[in-house]
Amino acid sequence: DAGITQSPRHKVTETGTPVTLRCHQTENHRYMYWYRQDPGHGLRLIHYSYGVKDTDKGEVSDGYSVSRSKTEDFLLTLESATSSQTSVYFCAIGSGDPNGYTFGSGTRLTVV
Amino acid sequence: LAKTTQPISMDSYEGQEVNITCSHNNIATNDYITWYQQFPSQGPRFIIQGYKTKVTNEVASLFIPADRKSSTLSLPRVSLSDTAVYYCLVAITSGAGSYQLTFGKGTKLSVIP
């Protein structure tokens, strides 16, 4: 969707290596979110941010960290990737209203 | 956290009206009911939102009874392009001042020619 981009779109990495996924927005929204999507689980919230340097944990935060040093970028880091973190990762931005979420196109991460 | 329950899958023929019902028994007073649509290899996108009674937009209608313990998404005259997963969500207010969306497993709608 216009206004939000995720990079990379695809990545294959080895177990134990660090990985950083980037979400970039041009909408100047305050709220940003990271979800993961796995078969049979729908989307699950990993971390979210409600402002620069303000972040909080979601439902499945273990093994992940995030940083937001400026409004437009929200980074998701897997400190030491494991095979259980193979997934599709979606970033979302929000204005604060429940109908105001916009999702990115996703990053498909494979940990081998 | 308000949990939602919806059918795992549904099939429909082109041109028919499709109704997907979702139950959310422990919805709170300030919570909104929101529906999102997801196509394969894409992120979810917003369809419709409501608080009570009926809401209609150019894509769908949303019916919410007075007790708000369930809601029904209605898609008029579906086409093949409506084949997607539909998520019913209860948007709850988070401590950070926004609404937080918790996704369930969704309903996979398959439209048959």
Tab-separated table of C-alpha atoms in Angstrom:
chain	number	residue	atom	x	y	z
A	1	ASP	CA	0.000	0.000	0.000
A	2	ALA	CA	1.128	3.520	-0.624
A	3	GLY	CA	2.756	5.075	2.392
A	4	ILE	CA	4.236	1.945	3.924
A	5	THR	CA	7.055	-0.230	2.683
A	6	GLN	CA	8.751	-3.263	4.149
A	7	SER	CA	12.257	-4.460	3.385
A	8	PRO	CA	13.452	-6.923	2.447
A	9	ARG	CA	10.491	-8.699	0.822
A	10	HIS	CA	12.163	-12.080	1.083
A	11	LYS	CA	15.070	-13.322	3.170
A	12	VAL	CA	16.702	-16.642	3.872
A	13	THR	CA	19.032	-16.785	6.837
A	14	GLU	CA	20.811	-19.368	8.934
A	15	THR	CA	19.921	-20.378	12.460
A	16	GLY	CA	21.723	-18.298	15.039
A	17	THR	CA	22.303	-15.231	12.881
A	18	PRO	CA	20.814	-11.817	13.678
A	19	VAL	CA	18.206	-10.454	11.294
A	20	THR	CA	16.667	-6.991	11.034
A	21	LEU	CA	13.474	-6.206	9.166
A	22	ARG	CA	12.587	-2.647	8.311
A	23	CYS	CA	9.241	-0.896	8.092
A	24	HIS	CA	9.164	2.583	6.604
A	25	GLN	CA	6.171	4.923	6.454
A	26	THR	CA	5.549	8.274	4.827
A	27	GLU	CA	2.182	8.948	6.537
A	28	ASN	CA	3.563	10.418	9.741
A	29	HIS	CA	1.393	8.042	11.798
A	30	ARG	CA	2.124	7.747	15.472
A	31	TYR	CA	1.430	4.034	15.797
A	32	MET	CA	3.379	1.215	14.171
A	33	TYR	CA	3.025	-2.538	14.632
A	34	TRP	CA	4.796	-5.772	13.790
A	35	TYR	CA	2.770	-8.965	13.274
A	36	ARG	CA	3.737	-12.442	12.206
A	37	GLN	CA	1.478	-14.753	10.265
A	38	ASP	CA	1.712	-18.530	10.344
A	39	PRO	CA	-0.621	-21.200	8.965
A	40	GLY	CA	-3.367	-21.965	11.457
A	41	HIS	CA	-2.621	-18.944	13.661
A	42	GLY	CA	-3.795	-15.883	11.783
A	43	LEU	CA	-1.822	-12.731	12.581
A	44	ARG	CA	-0.201	-12.341	15.980
A	45	LEU	CA	1.140	-9.097	17.389
A	46	ILE	CA	4.879	-9.095	18.177
A	47	HIS	CA	5.606	-5.511	19.250
A	48	TYR	CA	4.127	-2.109	18.695
A	49	SER	CA	5.188	1.503	18.979
A	50	TYR	CA	3.187	4.528	20.040
A	51	GLY	CA	5.864	7.096	19.358
A	52	VAL	CA	9.575	7.642	18.876
A	53	LYS	CA	11.407	5.448	21.382
A	54	ASP	CA	8.075	4.295	22.847
A	55	THR	CA	7.455	0.608	22.305
A	56	ASP	CA	5.654	-2.236	24.027
A	57	LYS	CA	5.356	-5.991	23.781
A	58	GLY	CA	2.633	-7.876	22.026
A	59	GLU	CA	1.380	-11.425	22.262
A	60	VAL	CA	4.497	-13.182	20.888
A	61	SER	CA	7.451	-10.936	21.723
A	62	ASP	CA	9.975	-13.536	22.955
A	63	GLY	CA	13.045	-13.627	20.707
A	64	TYR	CA	12.285	-10.256	19.118
A	65	SER	CA	13.301	-6.690	19.826
A	66	VAL	CA	12.271	-3.447	18.168
A	67	SER	CA	13.513	0.078	17.836
A	68	ARG	CA	11.999	3.313	16.655
A	69	SER	CA	14.491	6.164	16.538
A	70	LYS	CA	12.398	8.291	14.180
A	71	THR	CA	8.727	8.478	13.281
A	72	GLU	CA	9.041	6.903	9.859
A	73	ASP	CA	11.045	3.774	10.700
A	74	PHE	CA	10.216	0.782	12.903
A	75	LEU	CA	12.819	-1.980	12.995
A	76	LEU	CA	12.231	-5.573	14.072
A	77	THR	CA	15.308	-7.550	15.105
A	78	LEU	CA	15.672	-11.248	15.647
A	79	GLU	CA	18.741	-11.406	17.853
A	80	SER	CA	19.503	-15.046	17.041
A	81	ALA	CA	17.166	-16.475	14.460
A	82	THR	CA	15.561	-19.870	15.041
A	83	SER	CA	13.579	-22.106	12.706
A	84	SER	CA	10.410	-21.344	14.686
A	85	GLN	CA	10.735	-17.751	13.502
A	86	THR	CA	10.230	-18.769	9.892
A	87	SER	CA	7.129	-16.787	9.041
A	88	VAL	CA	5.627	-13.937	7.085
A	89	TYR	CA	6.069	-10.653	8.917
A	90	PHE	CA	3.687	-7.756	8.418
A	91	CYS	CA	4.157	-4.199	9.499
A	92	ALA	CA	1.147	-1.947	10.032
A	93	ILE	CA	0.742	1.747	10.655
A	94	GLY	CA	-2.171	3.372	12.391
A	95	SER	CA	-3.720	6.701	13.160
A	96	GLY	CA	-5.166	5.459	16.443
A	97	ASP	CA	-8.589	4.547	15.082
A	98	PRO	CA	-9.558	0.898	14.570
A	99	ASN	CA	-10.351	1.568	10.914
A	100	GLY	CA	-7.102	3.357	10.348
A	101	TYR	CA	-4.673	0.455	10.097
A	102	THR	CA	-2.686	0.058	6.876
A	103	PHE	CA	-0.598	-3.043	6.375
A	104	GLY	CA	2.546	-3.465	4.363
A	105	SER	CA	3.060	-6.188	1.778
A	106	GLY	CA	4.952	-8.446	4.151
A	107	THR	CA	8.422	-9.964	4.490
A	108	ARG	CA	8.782	-13.698	4.014
A	109	LEU	CA	11.570	-14.899	6.303
A	110	THR	CA	12.971	-18.403	6.147
A	111	VAL	CA	15.395	-19.593	8.811
A	112	VAL	CA	17.338	-22.699	7.781
B	1	LEU	CA	-9.333	-9.533	25.730
B	2	ALA	CA	-12.471	-9.982	23.644
B	3	LYS	CA	-12.140	-13.247	21.738
B	4	THR	CA	-13.943	-13.760	18.456
B	5	THR	CA	-15.301	-16.946	16.943
B	6	GLN	CA	-16.107	-17.268	13.258
B	7	PRO	CA	-16.423	-20.152	10.790
B	8	ILE	CA	-13.141	-21.466	9.438
B	9	SER	CA	-14.339	-21.578	5.842
B	10	MET	CA	-17.304	-20.891	3.585
B	11	ASP	CA	-18.103	-21.545	-0.063
B	12	SER	CA	-20.418	-19.482	-2.236
B	13	TYR	CA	-21.374	-19.221	-5.881
B	14	GLU	CA	-20.811	-16.050	-7.834
B	15	GLY	CA	-23.644	-13.558	-7.590
B	16	GLN	CA	-24.908	-14.762	-4.230
B	17	GLU	CA	-25.025	-12.774	-1.012
B	18	VAL	CA	-22.624	-14.058	1.628
B	19	ASN	CA	-23.138	-13.585	5.355
B	20	ILE	CA	-20.319	-14.334	7.780
B	21	THR	CA	-21.299	-14.297	11.439
B	22	CYS	CA	-18.856	-13.700	14.248
B	23	SER	CA	-19.450	-14.067	17.968
B	24	HIS	CA	-17.717	-11.866	20.549
B	25	ASN	CA	-19.431	-12.628	23.822
B	26	ASN	CA	-17.192	-10.582	26.127
B	27	ILE	CA	-17.014	-7.382	24.122
B	28	ALA	CA	-16.586	-4.311	26.310
B	29	THR	CA	-18.488	-1.050	26.189
B	30	ASN	CA	-15.763	0.925	24.398
B	31	ASP	CA	-14.801	-1.767	21.907
B	32	TYR	CA	-15.495	-1.511	18.176
B	33	ILE	CA	-16.198	-4.366	15.783
B	34	THR	CA	-13.950	-4.301	12.756
B	35	TRP	CA	-13.607	-6.515	9.718
B	36	TYR	CA	-10.516	-6.916	7.582
B	37	GLN	CA	-9.954	-8.769	4.298
B	38	GLN	CA	-6.764	-10.506	3.239
B	39	PHE	CA	-5.830	-11.778	-0.200
B	40	PRO	CA	-3.001	-14.302	-0.647
B	41	SER	CA	0.472	-12.769	-0.371
B	42	GLN	CA	-0.925	-9.413	0.771
B	43	GLY	CA	-1.441	-7.693	4.075
B	44	PRO	CA	-4.955	-7.348	5.513
B	45	ARG	CA	-7.004	-4.354	4.515
B	46	PHE	CA	-9.889	-2.653	6.309
B	47	ILE	CA	-13.417	-3.403	5.095
B	48	ILE	CA	-15.895	-2.036	7.597
B	49	GLN	CA	-16.313	-1.030	11.213
B	50	GLY	CA	-19.270	-0.606	13.511
B	51	TYR	CA	-20.345	-0.072	17.082
B	52	LYS	CA	-24.024	-1.027	16.985
B	53	THR	CA	-26.992	-1.414	14.593
B	54	LYS	CA	-26.158	-1.394	10.891
B	55	VAL	CA	-23.342	0.106	8.884
B	56	THR	CA	-23.093	0.044	5.095
B	57	ASN	CA	-20.360	1.150	2.723
B	58	GLU	CA	-19.571	0.522	-0.928
B	59	VAL	CA	-18.083	-2.893	-0.150
B	60	ALA	CA	-20.192	-4.504	2.582
B	61	SER	CA	-22.762	-4.167	5.319
B	62	LEU	CA	-22.282	-4.906	8.971
B	63	PHE	CA	-25.172	-5.902	11.217
B	64	ILE	CA	-24.775	-5.693	14.983
B	65	PRO	CA	-27.620	-6.649	17.340
B	66	ALA	CA	-28.405	-4.627	20.441
B	67	ASP	CA	-26.460	-6.886	22.815
B	68	ARG	CA	-23.357	-6.599	20.571
B	69	LYS	CA	-22.345	-10.177	21.317
B	70	SER	CA	-22.234	-11.037	17.639
B	71	SER	CA	-21.974	-9.344	14.264
B	72	THR	CA	-22.643	-10.338	10.672
B	73	LEU	CA	-20.652	-9.201	7.673
B	74	SER	CA	-22.740	-9.201	4.520
B	75	LEU	CA	-21.146	-9.184	1.074
B	76	PRO	CA	-23.703	-8.532	-1.665
B	77	ARG	CA	-23.424	-10.456	-4.947
B	78	VAL	CA	-19.926	-11.856	-4.498
B	79	SER	CA	-17.546	-12.320	-7.408
B	80	LEU	CA	-14.456	-14.478	-7.833
B	81	SER	CA	-12.327	-11.540	-6.702
B	82	ASP	CA	-13.958	-11.698	-3.269
B	83	THR	CA	-12.187	-14.989	-2.567
B	84	ALA	CA	-10.111	-14.111	0.496
B	85	VAL	CA	-9.807	-14.558	4.245
B	86	TYR	CA	-12.107	-12.346	6.292
B	87	TYR	CA	-11.163	-11.438	9.842
B	88	CYS	CA	-13.588	-10.329	12.507
B	89	LEU	CA	-11.845	-8.298	15.176
B	90	VAL	CA	-12.803	-6.487	18.306
B	91	ALA	CA	-10.752	-3.339	18.500
B	92	ILE	CA	-9.889	-2.644	22.122
B	93	THR	CA	-8.345	0.491	23.523
B	94	SER	CA	-4.714	-0.014	24.475
B	95	GLY	CA	-2.870	1.725	27.268
B	96	ALA	CA	-1.033	3.789	24.675
B	97	GLY	CA	-4.208	5.541	23.544
B	98	SER	CA	-4.834	3.679	20.319
B	99	TYR	CA	-6.975	0.738	19.360
B	100	GLN	CA	-5.237	-2.599	19.304
B	101	LEU	CA	-6.315	-5.221	16.808
B	102	THR	CA	-6.165	-8.884	17.787
B	103	PHE	CA	-6.628	-11.208	14.839
B	104	GLY	CA	-8.206	-14.646	15.025
B	105	LYS	CA	-7.873	-17.294	12.342
B	106	GLY	CA	-10.427	-15.731	10.051
B	107	THR	CA	-12.953	-17.196	7.618
B	108	LYS	CA	-11.650	-18.387	4.283
B	109	LEU	CA	-14.287	-17.535	1.686
B	110	SER	CA	-14.094	-19.375	-1.616
B	111	VAL	CA	-16.276	-18.059	-4.445
B	112	ILE	CA	-17.137	-20.671	-7.045
B	113	PRO	CA	-17.921	-19.809	-10.681
